[in-house]
mmCIF file of C-alpha atoms in Angstrom:
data_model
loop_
_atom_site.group_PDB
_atom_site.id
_atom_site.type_symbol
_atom_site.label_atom_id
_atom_site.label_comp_id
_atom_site.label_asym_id
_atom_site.label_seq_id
_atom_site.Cartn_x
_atom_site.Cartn_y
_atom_site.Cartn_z
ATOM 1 C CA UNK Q 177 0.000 0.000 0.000
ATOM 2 C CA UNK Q 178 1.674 3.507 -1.261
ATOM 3 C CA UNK Q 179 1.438 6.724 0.674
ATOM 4 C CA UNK Q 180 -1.062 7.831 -1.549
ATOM 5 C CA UNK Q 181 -3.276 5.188 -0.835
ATOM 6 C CA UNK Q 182 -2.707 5.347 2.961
ATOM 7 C CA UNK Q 183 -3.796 9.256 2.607
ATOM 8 C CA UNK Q 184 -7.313 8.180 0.846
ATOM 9 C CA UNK Q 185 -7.779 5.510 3.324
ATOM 10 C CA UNK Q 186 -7.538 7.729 6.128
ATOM 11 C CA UNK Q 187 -10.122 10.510 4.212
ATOM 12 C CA UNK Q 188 -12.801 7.938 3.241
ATOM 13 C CA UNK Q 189 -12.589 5.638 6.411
ATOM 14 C CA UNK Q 190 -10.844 6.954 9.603
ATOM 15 C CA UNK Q 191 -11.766 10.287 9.012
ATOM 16 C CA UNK Q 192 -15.604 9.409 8.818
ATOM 17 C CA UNK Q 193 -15.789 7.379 12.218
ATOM 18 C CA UNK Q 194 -14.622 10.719 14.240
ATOM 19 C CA UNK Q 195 -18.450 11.943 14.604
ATOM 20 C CA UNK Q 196 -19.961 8.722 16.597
ATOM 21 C CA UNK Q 197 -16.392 6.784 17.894
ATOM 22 C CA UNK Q 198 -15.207 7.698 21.051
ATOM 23 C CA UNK Q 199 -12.179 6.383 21.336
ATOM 24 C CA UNK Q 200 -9.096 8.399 19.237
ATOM 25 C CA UNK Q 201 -7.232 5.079 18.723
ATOM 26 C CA UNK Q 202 -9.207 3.382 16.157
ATOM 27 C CA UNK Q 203 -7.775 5.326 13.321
ATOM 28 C CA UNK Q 204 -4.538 3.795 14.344
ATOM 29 C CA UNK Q 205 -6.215 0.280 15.077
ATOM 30 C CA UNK Q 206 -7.281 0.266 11.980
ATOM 31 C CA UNK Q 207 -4.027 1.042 9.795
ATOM 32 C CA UNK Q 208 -2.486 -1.841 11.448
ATOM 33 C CA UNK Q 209 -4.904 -4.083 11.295
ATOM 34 C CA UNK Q 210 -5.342 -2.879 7.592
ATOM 35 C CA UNK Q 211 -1.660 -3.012 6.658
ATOM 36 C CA UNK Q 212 -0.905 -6.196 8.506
ATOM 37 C CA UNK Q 213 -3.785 -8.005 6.235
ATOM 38 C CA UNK Q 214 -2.565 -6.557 3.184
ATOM 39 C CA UNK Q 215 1.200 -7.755 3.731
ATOM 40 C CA UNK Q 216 -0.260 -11.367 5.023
ATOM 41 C CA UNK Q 217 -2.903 -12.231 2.355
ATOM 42 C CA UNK Q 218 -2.789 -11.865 -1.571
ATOM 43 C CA UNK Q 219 -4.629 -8.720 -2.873
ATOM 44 C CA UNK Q 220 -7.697 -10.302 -3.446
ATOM 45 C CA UNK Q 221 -11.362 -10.262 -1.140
ATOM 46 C CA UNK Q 222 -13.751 -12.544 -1.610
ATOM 47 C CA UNK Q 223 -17.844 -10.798 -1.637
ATOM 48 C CA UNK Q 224 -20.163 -14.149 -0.486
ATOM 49 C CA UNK Q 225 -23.909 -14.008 -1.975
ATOM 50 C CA UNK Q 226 -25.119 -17.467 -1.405
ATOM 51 C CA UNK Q 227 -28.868 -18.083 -3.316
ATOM 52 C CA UNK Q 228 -30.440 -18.242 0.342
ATOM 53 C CA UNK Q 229 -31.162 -14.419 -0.545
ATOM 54 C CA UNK Q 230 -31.246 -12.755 -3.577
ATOM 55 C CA UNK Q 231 -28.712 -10.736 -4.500
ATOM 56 C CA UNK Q 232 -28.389 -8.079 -7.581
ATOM 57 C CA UNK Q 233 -26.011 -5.369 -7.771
ATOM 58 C CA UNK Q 234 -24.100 -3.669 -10.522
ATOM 59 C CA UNK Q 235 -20.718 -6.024 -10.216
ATOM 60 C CA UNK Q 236 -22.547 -9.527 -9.870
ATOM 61 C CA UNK Q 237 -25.869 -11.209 -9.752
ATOM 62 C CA UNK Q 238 -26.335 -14.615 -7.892
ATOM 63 C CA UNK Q 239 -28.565 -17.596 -9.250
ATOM 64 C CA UNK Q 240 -29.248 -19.965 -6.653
ATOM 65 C CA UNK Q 241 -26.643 -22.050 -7.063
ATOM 66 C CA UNK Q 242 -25.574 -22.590 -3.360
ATOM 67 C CA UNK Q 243 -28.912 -22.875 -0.929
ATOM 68 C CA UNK Q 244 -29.838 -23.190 2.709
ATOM 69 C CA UNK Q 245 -31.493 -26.490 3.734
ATOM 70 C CA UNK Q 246 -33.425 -26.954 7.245
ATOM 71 C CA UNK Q 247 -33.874 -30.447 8.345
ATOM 72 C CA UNK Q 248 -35.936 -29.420 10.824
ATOM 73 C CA UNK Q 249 -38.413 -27.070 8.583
ATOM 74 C CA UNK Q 250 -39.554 -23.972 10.955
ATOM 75 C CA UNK Q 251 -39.431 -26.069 14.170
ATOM 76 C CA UNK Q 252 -36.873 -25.272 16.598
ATOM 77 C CA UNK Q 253 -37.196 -26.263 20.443
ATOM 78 C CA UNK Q 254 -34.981 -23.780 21.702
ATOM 79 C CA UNK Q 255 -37.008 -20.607 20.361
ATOM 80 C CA UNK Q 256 -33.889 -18.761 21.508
ATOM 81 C CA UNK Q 257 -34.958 -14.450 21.707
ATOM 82 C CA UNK Q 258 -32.777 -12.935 19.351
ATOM 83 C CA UNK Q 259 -34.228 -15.501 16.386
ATOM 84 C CA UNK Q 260 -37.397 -17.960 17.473
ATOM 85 C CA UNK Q 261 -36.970 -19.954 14.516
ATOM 86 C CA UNK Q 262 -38.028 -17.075 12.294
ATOM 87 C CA UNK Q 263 -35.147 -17.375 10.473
ATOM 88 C CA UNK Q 264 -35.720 -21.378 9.340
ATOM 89 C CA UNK Q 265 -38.621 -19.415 7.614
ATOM 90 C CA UNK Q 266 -36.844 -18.747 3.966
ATOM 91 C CA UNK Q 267 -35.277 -22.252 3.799
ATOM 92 C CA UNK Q 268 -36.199 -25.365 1.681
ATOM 93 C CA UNK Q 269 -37.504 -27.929 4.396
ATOM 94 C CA UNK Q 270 -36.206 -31.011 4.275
ATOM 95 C CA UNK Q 271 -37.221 -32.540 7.480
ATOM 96 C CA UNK Q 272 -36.669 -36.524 7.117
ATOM 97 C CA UNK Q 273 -33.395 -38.508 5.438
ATOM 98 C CA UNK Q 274 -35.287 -39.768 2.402
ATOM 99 C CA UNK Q 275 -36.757 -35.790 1.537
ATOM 100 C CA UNK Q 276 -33.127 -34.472 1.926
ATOM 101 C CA UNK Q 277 -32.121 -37.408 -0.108
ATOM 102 C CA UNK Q 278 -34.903 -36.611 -2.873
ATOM 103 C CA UNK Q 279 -34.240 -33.102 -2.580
ATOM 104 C CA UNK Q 280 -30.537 -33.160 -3.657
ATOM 105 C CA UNK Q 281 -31.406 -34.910 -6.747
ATOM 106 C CA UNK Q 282 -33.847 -32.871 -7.987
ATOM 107 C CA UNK Q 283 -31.583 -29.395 -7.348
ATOM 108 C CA UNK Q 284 -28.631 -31.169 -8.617
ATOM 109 C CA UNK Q 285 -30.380 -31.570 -12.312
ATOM 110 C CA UNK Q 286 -31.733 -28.244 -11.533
ATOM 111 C CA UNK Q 287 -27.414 -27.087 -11.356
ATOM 112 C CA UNK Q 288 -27.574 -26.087 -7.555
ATOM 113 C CA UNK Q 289 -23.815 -27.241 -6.546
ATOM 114 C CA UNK Q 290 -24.009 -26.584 -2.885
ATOM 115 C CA UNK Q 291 -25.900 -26.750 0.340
ATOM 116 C CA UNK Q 292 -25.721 -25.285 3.779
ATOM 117 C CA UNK Q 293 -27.682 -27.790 6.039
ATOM 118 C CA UNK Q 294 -28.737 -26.357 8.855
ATOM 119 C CA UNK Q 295 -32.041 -26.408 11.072
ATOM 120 C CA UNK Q 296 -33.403 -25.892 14.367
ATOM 121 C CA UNK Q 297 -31.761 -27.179 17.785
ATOM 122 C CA UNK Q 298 -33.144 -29.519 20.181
ATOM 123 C CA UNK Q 299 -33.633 -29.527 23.401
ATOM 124 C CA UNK Q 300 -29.694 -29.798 24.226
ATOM 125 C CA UNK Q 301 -28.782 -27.077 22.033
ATOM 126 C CA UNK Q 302 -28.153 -29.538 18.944
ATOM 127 C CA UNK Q 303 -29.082 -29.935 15.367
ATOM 128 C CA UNK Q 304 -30.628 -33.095 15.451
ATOM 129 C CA UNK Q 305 -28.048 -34.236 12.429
ATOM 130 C CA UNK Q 306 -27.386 -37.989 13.188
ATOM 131 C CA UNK Q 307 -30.184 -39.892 11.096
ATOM 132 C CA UNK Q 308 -29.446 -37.873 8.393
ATOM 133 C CA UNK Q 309 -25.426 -38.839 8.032
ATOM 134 C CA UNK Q 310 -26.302 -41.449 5.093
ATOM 135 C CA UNK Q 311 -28.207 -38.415 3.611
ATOM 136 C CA UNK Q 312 -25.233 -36.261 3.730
ATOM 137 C CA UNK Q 313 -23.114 -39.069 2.492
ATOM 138 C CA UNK Q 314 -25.977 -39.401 -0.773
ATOM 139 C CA UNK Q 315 -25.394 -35.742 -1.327
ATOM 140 C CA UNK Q 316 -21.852 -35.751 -1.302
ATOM 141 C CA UNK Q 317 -21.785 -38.887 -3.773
ATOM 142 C CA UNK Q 318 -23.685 -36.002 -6.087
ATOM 143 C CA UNK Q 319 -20.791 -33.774 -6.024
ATOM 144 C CA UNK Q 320 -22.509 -30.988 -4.119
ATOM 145 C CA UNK Q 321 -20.692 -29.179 -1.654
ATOM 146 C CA UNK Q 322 -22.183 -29.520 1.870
ATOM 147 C CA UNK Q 323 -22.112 -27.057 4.573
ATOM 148 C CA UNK Q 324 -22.883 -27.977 7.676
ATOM 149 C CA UNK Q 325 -24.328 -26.364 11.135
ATOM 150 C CA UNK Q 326 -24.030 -28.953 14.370
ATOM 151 C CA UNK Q 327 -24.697 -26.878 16.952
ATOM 152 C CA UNK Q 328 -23.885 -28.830 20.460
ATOM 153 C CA UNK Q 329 -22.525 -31.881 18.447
ATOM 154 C CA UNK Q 330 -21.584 -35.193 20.219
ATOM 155 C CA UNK Q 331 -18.258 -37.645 18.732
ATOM 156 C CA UNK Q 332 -20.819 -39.765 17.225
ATOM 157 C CA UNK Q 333 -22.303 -36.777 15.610
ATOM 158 C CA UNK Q 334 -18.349 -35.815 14.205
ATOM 159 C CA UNK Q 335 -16.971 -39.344 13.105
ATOM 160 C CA UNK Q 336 -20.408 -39.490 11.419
ATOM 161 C CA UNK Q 337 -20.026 -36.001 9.461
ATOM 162 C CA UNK Q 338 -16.340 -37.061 8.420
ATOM 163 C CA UNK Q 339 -17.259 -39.901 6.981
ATOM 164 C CA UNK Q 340 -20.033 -38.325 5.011
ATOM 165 C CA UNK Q 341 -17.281 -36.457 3.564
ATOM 166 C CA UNK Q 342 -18.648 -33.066 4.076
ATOM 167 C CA UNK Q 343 -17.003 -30.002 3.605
ATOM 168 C CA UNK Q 344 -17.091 -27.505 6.072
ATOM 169 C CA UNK Q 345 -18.686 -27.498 9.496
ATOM 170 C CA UNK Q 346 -20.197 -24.026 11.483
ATOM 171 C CA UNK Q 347 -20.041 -24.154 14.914
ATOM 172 C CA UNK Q 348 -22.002 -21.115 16.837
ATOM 173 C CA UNK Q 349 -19.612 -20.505 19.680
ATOM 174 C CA UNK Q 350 -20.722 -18.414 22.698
ATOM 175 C CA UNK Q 351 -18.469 -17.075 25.800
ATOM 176 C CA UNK Q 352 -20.616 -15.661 28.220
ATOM 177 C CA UNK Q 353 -22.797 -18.114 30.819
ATOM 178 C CA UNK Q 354 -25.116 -15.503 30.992
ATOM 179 C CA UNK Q 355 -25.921 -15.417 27.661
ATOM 180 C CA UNK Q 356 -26.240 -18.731 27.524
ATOM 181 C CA UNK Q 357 -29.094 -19.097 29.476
ATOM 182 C CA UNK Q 358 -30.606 -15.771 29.051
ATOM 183 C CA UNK Q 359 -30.392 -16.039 25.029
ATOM 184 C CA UNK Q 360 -30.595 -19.553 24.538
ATOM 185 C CA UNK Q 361 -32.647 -20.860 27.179
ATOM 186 C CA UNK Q 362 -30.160 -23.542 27.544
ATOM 187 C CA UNK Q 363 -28.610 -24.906 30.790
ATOM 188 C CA UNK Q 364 -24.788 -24.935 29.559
ATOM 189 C CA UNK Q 365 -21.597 -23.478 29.732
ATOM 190 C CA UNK Q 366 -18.971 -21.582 27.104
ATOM 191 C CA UNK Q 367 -16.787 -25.040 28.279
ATOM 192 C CA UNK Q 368 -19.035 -27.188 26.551
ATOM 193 C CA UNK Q 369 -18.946 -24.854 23.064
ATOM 194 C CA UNK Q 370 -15.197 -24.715 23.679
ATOM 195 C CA UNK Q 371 -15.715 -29.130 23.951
ATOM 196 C CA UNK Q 372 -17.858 -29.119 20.649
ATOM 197 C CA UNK Q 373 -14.983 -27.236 19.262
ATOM 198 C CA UNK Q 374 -12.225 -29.898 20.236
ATOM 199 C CA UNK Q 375 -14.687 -33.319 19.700
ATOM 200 C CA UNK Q 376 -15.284 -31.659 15.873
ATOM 201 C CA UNK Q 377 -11.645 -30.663 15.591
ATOM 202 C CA UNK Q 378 -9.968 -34.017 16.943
ATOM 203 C CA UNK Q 379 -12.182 -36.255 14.201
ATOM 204 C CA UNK Q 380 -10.256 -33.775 11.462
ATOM 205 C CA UNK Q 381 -13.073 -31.398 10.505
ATOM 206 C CA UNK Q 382 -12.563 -28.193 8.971
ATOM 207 C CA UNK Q 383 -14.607 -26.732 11.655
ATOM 208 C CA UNK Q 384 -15.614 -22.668 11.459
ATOM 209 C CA UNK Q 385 -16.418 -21.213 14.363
ATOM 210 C CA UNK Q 386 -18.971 -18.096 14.171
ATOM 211 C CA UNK Q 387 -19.299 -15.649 17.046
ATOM 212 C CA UNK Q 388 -22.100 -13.230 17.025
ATOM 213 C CA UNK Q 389 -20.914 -10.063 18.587
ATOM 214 C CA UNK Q 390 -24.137 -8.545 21.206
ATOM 215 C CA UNK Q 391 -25.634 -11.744 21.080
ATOM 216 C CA UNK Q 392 -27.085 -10.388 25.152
ATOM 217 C CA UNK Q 393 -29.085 -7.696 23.878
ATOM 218 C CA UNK Q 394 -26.972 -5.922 22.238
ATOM 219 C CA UNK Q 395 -24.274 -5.786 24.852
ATOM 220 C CA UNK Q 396 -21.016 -7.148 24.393
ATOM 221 C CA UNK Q 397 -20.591 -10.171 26.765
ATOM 222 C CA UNK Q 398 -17.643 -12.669 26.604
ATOM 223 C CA UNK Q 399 -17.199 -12.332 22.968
ATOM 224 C CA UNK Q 400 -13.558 -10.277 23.305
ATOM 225 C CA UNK Q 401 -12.713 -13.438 25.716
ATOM 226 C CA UNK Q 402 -13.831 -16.289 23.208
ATOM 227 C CA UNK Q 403 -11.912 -14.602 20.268
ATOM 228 C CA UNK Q 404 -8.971 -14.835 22.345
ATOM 229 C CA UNK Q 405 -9.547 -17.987 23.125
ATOM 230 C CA UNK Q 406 -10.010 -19.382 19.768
ATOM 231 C CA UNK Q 407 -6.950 -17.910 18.519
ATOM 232 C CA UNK Q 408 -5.471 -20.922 20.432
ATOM 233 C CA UNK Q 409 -7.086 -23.567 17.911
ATOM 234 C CA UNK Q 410 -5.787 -24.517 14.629
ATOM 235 C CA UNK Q 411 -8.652 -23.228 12.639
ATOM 236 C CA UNK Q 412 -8.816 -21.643 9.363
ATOM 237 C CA UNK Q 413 -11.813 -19.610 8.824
ATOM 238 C CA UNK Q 414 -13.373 -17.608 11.384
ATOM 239 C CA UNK Q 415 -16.786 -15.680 11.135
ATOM 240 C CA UNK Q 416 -17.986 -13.122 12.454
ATOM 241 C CA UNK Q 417 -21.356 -11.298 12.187
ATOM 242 C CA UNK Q 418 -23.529 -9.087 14.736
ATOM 243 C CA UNK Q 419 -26.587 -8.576 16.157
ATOM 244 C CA UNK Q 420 -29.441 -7.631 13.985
ATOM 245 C CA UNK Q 421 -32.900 -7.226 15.399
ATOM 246 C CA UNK Q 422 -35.232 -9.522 14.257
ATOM 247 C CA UNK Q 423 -38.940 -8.286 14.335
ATOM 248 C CA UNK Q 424 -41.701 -9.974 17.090
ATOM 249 C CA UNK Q 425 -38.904 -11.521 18.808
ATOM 250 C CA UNK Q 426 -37.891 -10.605 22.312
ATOM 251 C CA UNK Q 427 -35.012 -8.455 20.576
ATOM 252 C CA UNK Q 428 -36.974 -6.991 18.365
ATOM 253 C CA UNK Q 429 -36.468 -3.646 19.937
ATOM 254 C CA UNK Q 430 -32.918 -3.614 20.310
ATOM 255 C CA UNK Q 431 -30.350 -2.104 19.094
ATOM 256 C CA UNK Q 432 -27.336 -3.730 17.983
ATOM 257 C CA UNK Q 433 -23.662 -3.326 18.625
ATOM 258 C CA UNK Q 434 -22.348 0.330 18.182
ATOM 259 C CA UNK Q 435 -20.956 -0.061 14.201
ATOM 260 C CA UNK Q 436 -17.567 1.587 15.902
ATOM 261 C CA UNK Q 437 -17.238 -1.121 18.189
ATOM 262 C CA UNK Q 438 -17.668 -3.668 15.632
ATOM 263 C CA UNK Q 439 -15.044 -2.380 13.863
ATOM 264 C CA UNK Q 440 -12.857 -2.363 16.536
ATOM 265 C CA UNK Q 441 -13.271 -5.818 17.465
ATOM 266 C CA UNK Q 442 -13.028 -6.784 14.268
ATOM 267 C CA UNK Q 443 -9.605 -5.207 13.809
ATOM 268 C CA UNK Q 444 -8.327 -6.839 17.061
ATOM 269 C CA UNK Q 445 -9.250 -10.185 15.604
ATOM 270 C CA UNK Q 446 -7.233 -9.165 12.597
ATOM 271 C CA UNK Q 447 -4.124 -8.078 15.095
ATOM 272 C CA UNK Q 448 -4.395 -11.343 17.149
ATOM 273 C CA UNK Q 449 -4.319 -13.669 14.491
ATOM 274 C CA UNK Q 450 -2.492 -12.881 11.526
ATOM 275 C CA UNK Q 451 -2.847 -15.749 9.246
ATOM 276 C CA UNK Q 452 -6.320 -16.401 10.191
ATOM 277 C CA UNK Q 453 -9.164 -16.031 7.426
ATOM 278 C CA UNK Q 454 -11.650 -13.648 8.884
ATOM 279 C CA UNK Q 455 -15.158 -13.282 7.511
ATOM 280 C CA UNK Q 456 -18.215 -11.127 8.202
ATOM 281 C CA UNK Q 457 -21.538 -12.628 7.752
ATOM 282 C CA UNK Q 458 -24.752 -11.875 6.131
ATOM 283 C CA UNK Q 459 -25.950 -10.684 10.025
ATOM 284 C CA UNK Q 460 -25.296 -7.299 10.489
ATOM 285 C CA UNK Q 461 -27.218 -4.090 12.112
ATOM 286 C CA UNK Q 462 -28.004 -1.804 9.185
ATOM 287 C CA UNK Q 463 -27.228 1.485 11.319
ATOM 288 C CA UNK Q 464 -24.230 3.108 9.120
ATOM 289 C CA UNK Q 465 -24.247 -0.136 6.924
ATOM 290 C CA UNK Q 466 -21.863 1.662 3.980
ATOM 291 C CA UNK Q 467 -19.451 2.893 6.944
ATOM 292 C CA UNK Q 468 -19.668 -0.279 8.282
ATOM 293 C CA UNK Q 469 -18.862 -1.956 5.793
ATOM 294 C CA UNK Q 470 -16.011 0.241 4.481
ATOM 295 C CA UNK Q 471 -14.754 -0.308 8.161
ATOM 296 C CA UNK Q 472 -14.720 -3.847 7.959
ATOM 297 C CA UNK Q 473 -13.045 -4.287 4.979
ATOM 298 C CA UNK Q 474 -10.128 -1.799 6.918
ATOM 299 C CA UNK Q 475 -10.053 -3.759 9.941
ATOM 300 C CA UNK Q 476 -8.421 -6.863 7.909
ATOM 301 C CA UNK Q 477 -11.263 -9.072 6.898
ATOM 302 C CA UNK Q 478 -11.266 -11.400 4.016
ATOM 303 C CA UNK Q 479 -14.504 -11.945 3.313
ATOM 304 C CA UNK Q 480 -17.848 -9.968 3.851
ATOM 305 C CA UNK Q 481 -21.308 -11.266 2.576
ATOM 306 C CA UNK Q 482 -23.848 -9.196 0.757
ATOM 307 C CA UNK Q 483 -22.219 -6.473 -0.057
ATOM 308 C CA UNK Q 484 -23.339 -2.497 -0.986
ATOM 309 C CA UNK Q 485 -21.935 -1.944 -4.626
ATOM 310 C CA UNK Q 486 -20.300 1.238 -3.248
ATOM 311 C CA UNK Q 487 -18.498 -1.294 -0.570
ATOM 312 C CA UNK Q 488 -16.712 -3.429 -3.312
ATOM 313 C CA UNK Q 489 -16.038 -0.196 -5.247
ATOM 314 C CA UNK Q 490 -14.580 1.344 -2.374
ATOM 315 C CA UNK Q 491 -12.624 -2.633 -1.884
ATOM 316 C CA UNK Q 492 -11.304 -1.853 -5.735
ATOM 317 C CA UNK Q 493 -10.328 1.681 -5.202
ATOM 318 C CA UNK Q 494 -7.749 0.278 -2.184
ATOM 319 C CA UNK Q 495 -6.182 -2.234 -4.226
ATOM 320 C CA UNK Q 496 -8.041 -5.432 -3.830
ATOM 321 C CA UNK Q 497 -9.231 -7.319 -6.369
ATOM 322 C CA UNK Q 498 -12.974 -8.673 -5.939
ATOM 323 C CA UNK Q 499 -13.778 -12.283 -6.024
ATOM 324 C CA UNK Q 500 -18.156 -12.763 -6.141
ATOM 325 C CA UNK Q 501 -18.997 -16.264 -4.971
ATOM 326 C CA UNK Q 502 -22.374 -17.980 -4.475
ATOM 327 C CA UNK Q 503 -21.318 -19.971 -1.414
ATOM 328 C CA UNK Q 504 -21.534 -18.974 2.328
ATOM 329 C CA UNK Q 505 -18.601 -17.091 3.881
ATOM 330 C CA UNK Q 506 -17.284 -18.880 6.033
ATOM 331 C CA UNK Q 507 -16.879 -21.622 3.053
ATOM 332 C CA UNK Q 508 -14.482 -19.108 1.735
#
């Protein structure tokens, strides 16, 4: 990055947070974090616009090529308050083996080429995944890539998933007890996210951990701790998105994450782990959502999903080449 570039990164980006951040060391948080990402990883970013949601913008269109898949259809026991299910609402249902199984063949002639299967959790904070391993194992045989959310998974749950073959697994982590229980509704500890991590990691999964920042309300709780704490892990992919207020939920009312803070976490990520691939989810408030955005992309990430047209222009301008893919970020 030249001198002339650092100059219009501090007019369009640092300069623009001064009015709502109150703390005078982001500017400097992130040129580090931005110049440590840019000497670390090739000059590229990818933008992720999986078919889940359609996407249409000047640089790329998607075509529903890579879709979400709830094996639970809208059902989920938990009916945790930032979500209650409501977002199982958009997905193709597939809520037995044999209509997963049917499913993939008719989207594979239709040329879908990947799946994120996900769904509701049960009682014990799990996606109730195991009697649909010989699904996942079909679909694989098919050539699609498969996604994969476990939620509290068990070892059987893991050597069943490797042996299916499938290619990436999403683990929702969460650091704060409190949270836990007041969120989730579920009696359990961060130790036990931290032991889904290890059981998922020790059968050789390429597990991605996603860590929603104000999961409590709003408020961040634990999630500065868990970061931290993954850094420890040999992952590749991490993913982060924030809280979004999801109407006629408990949390329907709140207000997210100050966009500043985001930032700033998400540049500390960058600092603390160097080599790690950082993405930023779909799940983001839409208070200041082109400074946001712009700020991300500063603080060191490597992939963003959905992006503003003016946010991949702005990604071009700085030297970074675009790369538009229909799969899920944190597949990226």
């Amino acid at each position: 990055m030249n001198s002339n570039e650092e100059k219009m990164l501090g007019k369009t980006i640092i300069g623009g947070w001064t009015e709502f951040d109150q703390s005078a060391n982001l500017p400097n948080l992130l040129k580090e974090a931005w110049n440590l990402r840019r000497r670390t990883f090739p000059d590229f970013i990818h933008f992720a616009v999986p078919g889940g949601r359609h996407y249409e913008g000047k640089h790329f269109c998607n075509s529903g090529r890579f879709l979400n898949v709830s094996i639970t259809g809208t059902s989920c026991a938990l009916q945790c308050d930032h979500c209650q299910g409501t977002m199982l609402n958009g997905m193709i249902p597939a809520p037995a083996p044999e209509k997963l199984q049917e499913l993939g063949i008719n989207l594979r002639k239709k040329g879908v080429t990947g799946l994120l299967i996900t769904g509701g959790c049960n009682q014990e904070g799990q996606v109730p995944l195991k009697p649909f391993l010989p699904a996942l194992t079909y679909l694989k045989s098919l050539d699609f890539t498969i996604h994969v959310h476990t939620g509290l998974a068990d070892k059987e749950t893991a050597v069943g998933l490797k042996q299916a073959g499938v290619d990436k697994v999403f683990l929702d982590m969460i650091g704060d007890a409190a949270t836990i229980h007041r969120v989730y509704h579920l009696d359990r500890k961060p130790s036990d996210f931290i032991d889904t991590l290890e059981i998922l990691l020790a059968e050789s999964l390429d597990v991605v951990p996603h860590v929603v920042l104000g999961l409590n309300y709003g408020k961040i709780m634990g999630e500065k701790n868990l970061i931290q704490m993954l850094s420890d892990y040999p992952l590749e992919t991490l993913v982060l998105v924030a809280l979004r207020a999801v109407p006629d939920t408990p949390m329907g009312g709140v207000i997210g994450p100050d966009p500043a803070e985001i930032i700033r976490i998400t540049a500390q990520t960058r600092l603390l782990n160097p080599s790690l691939k950082i993405s930023f989810g779909c799940a983001r408030p839409y208070t200041q959502k082109a400074w946001l955005e712009r700020g991300l992309i500063a603080a060191g990430i490597n992939t963003l999903a959905f992006p503003l047209d003016e946010t991949i222009d702005f990604a071009l301008a700085h030297g970074l080449k675009s790369v538009m893919s229909e799969m899920c970020c944190g597949g990226l």
